[in-house]
mmCIF file of C-alpha atoms in Angstrom:
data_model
loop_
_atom_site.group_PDB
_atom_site.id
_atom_site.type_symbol
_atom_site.label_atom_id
_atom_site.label_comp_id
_atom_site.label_asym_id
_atom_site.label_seq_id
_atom_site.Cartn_x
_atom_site.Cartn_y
_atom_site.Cartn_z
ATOM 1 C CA UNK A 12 0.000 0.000 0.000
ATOM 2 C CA UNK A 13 1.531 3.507 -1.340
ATOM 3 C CA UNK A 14 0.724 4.906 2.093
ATOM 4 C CA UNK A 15 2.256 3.380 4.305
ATOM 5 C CA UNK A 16 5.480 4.915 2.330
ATOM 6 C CA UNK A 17 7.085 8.315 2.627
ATOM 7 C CA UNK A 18 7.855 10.898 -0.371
ATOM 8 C CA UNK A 19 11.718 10.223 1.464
ATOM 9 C CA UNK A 20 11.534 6.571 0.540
ATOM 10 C CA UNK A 21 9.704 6.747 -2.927
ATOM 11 C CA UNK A 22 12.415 8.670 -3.960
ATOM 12 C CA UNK A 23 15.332 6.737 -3.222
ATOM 13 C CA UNK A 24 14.256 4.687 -5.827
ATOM 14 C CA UNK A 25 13.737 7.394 -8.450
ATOM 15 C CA UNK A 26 16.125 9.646 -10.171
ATOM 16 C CA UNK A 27 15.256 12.546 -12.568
ATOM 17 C CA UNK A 28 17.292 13.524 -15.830
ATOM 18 C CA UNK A 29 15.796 16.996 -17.236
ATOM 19 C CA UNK A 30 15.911 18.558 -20.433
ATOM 20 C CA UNK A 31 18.412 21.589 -18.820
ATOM 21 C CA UNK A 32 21.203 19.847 -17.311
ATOM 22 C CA UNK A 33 23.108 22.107 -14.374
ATOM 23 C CA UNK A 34 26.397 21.312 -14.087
ATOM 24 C CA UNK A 35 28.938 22.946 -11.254
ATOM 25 C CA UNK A 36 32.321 24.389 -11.305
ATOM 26 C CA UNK A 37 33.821 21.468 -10.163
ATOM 27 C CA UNK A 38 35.390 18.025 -11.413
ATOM 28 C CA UNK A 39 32.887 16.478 -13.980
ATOM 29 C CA UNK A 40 33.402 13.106 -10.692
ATOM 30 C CA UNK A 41 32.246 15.511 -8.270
ATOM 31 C CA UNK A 42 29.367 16.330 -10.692
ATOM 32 C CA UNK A 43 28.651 12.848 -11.199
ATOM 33 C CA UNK A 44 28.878 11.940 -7.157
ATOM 34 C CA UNK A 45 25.903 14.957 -6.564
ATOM 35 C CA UNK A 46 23.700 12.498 -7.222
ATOM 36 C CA UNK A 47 25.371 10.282 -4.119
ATOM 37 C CA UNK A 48 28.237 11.905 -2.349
ATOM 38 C CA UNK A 49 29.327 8.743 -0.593
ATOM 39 C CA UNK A 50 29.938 7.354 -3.953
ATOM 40 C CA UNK A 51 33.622 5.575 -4.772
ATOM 41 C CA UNK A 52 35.384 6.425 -7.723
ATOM 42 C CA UNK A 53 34.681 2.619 -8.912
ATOM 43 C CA UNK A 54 30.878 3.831 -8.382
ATOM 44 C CA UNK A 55 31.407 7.005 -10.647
ATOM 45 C CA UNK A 56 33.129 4.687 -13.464
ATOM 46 C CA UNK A 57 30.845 1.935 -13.162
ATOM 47 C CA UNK A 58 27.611 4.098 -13.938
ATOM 48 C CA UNK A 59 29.528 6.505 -16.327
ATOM 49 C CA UNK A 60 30.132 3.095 -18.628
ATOM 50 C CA UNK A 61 26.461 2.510 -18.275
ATOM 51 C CA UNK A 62 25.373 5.818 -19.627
ATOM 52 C CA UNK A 63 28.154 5.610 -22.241
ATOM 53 C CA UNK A 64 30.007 8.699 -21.118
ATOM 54 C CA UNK A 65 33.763 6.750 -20.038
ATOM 55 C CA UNK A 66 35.160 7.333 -22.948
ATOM 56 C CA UNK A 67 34.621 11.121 -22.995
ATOM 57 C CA UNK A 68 35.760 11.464 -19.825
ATOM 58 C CA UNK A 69 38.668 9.636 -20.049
ATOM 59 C CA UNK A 70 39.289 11.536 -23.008
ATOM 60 C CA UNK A 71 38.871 15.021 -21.064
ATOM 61 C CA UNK A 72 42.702 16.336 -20.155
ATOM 62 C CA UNK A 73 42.608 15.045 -16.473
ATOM 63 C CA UNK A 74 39.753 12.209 -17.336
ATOM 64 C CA UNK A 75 37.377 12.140 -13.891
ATOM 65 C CA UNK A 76 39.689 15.217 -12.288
ATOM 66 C CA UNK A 77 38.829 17.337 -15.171
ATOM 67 C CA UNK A 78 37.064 20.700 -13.831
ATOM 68 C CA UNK A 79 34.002 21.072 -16.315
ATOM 69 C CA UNK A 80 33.285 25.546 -15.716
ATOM 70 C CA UNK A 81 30.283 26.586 -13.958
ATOM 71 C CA UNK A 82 27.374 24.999 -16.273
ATOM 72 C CA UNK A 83 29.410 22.572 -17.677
ATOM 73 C CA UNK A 84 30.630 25.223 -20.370
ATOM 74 C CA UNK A 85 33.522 23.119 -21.494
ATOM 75 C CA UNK A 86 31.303 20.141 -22.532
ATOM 76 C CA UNK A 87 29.040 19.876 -25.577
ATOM 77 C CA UNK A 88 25.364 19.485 -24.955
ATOM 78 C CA UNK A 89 24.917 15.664 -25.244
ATOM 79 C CA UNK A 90 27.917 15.188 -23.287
ATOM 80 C CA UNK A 91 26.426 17.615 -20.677
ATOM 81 C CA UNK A 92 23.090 15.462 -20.980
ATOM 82 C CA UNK A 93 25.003 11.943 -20.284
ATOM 83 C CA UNK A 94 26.716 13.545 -17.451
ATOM 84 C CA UNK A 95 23.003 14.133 -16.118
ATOM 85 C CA UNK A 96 22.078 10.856 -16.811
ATOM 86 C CA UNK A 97 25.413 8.808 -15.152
ATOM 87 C CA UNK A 98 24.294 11.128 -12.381
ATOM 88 C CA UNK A 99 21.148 9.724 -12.300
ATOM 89 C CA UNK A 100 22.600 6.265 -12.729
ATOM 90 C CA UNK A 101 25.069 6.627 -9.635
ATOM 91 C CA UNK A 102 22.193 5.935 -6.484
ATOM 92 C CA UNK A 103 21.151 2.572 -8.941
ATOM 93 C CA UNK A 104 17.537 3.653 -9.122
ATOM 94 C CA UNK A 105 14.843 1.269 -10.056
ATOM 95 C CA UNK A 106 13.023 4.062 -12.368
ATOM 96 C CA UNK A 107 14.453 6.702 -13.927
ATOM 97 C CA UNK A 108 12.475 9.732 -15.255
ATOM 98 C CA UNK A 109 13.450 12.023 -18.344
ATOM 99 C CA UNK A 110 11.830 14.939 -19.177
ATOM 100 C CA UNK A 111 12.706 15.696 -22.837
ATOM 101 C CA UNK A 112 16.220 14.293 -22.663
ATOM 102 C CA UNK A 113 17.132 15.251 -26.233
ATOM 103 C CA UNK A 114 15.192 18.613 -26.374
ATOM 104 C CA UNK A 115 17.987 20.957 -26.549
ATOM 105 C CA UNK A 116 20.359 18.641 -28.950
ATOM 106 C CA UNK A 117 21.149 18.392 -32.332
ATOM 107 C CA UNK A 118 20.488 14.509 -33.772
ATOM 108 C CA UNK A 119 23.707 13.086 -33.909
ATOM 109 C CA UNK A 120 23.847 14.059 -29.721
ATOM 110 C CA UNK A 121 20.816 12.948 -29.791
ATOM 111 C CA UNK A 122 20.864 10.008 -30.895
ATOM 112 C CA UNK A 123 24.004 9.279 -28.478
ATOM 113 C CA UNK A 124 21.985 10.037 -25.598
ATOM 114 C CA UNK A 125 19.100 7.784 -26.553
ATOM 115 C CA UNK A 126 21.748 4.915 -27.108
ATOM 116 C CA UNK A 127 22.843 5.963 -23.445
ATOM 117 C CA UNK A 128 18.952 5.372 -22.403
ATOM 118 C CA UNK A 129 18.239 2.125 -24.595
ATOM 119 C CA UNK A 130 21.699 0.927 -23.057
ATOM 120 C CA UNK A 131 20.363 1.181 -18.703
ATOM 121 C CA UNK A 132 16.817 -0.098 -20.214
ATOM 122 C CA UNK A 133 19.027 -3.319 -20.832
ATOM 123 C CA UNK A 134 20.021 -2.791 -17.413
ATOM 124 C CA UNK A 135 16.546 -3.361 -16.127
ATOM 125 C CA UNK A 136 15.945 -0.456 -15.396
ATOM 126 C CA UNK A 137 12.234 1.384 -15.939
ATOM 127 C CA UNK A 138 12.420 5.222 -18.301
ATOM 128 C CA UNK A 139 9.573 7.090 -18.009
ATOM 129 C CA UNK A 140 10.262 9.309 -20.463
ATOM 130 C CA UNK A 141 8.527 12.908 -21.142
ATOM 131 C CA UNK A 142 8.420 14.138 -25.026
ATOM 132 C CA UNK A 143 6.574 16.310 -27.598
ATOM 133 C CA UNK A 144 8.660 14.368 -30.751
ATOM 134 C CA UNK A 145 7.262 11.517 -31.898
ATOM 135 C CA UNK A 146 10.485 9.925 -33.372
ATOM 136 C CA UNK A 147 11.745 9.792 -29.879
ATOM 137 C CA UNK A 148 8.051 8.503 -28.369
ATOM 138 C CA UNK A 149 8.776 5.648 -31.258
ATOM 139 C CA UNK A 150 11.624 3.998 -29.208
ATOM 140 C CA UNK A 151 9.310 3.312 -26.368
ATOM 141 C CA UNK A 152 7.661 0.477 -26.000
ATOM 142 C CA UNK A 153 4.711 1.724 -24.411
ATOM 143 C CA UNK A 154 3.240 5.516 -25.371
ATOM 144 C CA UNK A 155 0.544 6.977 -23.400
ATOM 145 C CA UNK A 156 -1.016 10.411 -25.128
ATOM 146 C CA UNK A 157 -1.903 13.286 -22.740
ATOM 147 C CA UNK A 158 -3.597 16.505 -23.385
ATOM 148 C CA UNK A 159 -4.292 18.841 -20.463
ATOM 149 C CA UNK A 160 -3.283 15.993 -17.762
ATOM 150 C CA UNK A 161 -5.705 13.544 -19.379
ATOM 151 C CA UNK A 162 -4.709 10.391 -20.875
ATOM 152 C CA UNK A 163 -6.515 10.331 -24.646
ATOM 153 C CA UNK A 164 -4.460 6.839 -25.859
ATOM 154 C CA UNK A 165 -2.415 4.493 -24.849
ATOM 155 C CA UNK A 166 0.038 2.685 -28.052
ATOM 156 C CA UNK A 167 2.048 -0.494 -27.589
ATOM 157 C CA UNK A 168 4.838 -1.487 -29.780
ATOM 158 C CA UNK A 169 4.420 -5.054 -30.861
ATOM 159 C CA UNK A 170 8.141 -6.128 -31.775
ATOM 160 C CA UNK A 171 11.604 -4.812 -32.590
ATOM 161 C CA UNK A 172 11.906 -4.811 -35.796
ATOM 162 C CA UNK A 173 12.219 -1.946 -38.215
ATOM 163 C CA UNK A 174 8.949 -2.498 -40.077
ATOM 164 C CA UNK A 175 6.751 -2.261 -36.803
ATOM 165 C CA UNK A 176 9.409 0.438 -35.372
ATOM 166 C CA UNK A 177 7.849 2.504 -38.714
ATOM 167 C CA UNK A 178 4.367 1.727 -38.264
ATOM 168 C CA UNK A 179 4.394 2.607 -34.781
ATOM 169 C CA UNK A 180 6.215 5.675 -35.194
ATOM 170 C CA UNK A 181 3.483 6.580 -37.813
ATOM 171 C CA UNK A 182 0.982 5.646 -35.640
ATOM 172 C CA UNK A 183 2.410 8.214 -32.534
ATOM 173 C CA UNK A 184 2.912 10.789 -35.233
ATOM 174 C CA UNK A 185 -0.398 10.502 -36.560
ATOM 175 C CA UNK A 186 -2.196 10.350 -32.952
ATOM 176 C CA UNK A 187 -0.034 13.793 -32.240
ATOM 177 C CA UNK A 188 -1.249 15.442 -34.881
ATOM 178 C CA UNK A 189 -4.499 14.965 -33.871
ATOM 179 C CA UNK A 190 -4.025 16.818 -30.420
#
């Protein structure tokens, strides 16, 4: 029964990515431990590979050490955006919720930051994800429609492959249009 919980305890087991990431004058780690302070640098690693952002960071001049400006000015907006979501990642949340997690990127960072996303949804992890584009709604596998709080239609994607990936996406588009 939800209420016997608290808000404290429902939300140790939910972590937030939004569509503007704040990062802080500080090491891009440091960033990344915000989201759990306690965390080891193992930790940090371990949920940076898992929202495909290692590699960047290794590649930044002192890797994890690597002071990032006030913002995160010296990182591109999809690397800003995986830095959000390894935050996310580092408490090991059972549901993670993204509120238009490409919205301010162009596709190709885009597209790296959905890969990011499909990649913990292998993880077993749940995305609830927030969006007004309807190629992005596509790689769900469940869609629900809302206009002014109210759910209008629910959509399920029946399989994986690219001819139902197409005739779903049509199908979202076409329901969107329609709002």
């Amino acid at each position: 029964d939800v209420k016997n919980y608290t808000a404290d305890s429902i939300l140790e087991h939910i972590s937030m990515v939004f569509q503007n990431v704040y990062l802080f004058h500080d090491s891009i780690e440091n960033n990344i431990k915000f989201g759990k302070p306690d965390a080891t640098h193992e930790e940090v690693e371990a949920a940076a590979k898992r929202a495909c952002c290692h590699d960047f960071i290794s590649a930044l001049p002192d890797g994890y050490n690597t002071i990032i400006g006030e913002g995160g000015s010296t990182l591109s907006g999809g690397e800003k955006q995986r830095a959000a979501i390894c935050r996310a990642l580092i408490n090991d949340p059972e549901l993670i919720l993204a509120d238009e997690p490409t919205g301010n990127l162009d596709s190709k960072s885009g597209k790296i930051v959905l890969d990011a996303l499909k990649e913990i949804n292998r993880w077993g992890k749940t995305i609830i994800m927030v969006t007004h584009d309807p190629q992005m709604a596509s790689n769900c596998k469940h869609v629900i429609l809302l206009k002014d709080g109210v759910i209008l239609k629910t959509l399920d994607r029946k399989g994986d492959d690219e001819k139902e990936r197409e005739r779903y996406y049509r199908e979202i588009l076409g329901e969107m249009e329609q709002l």
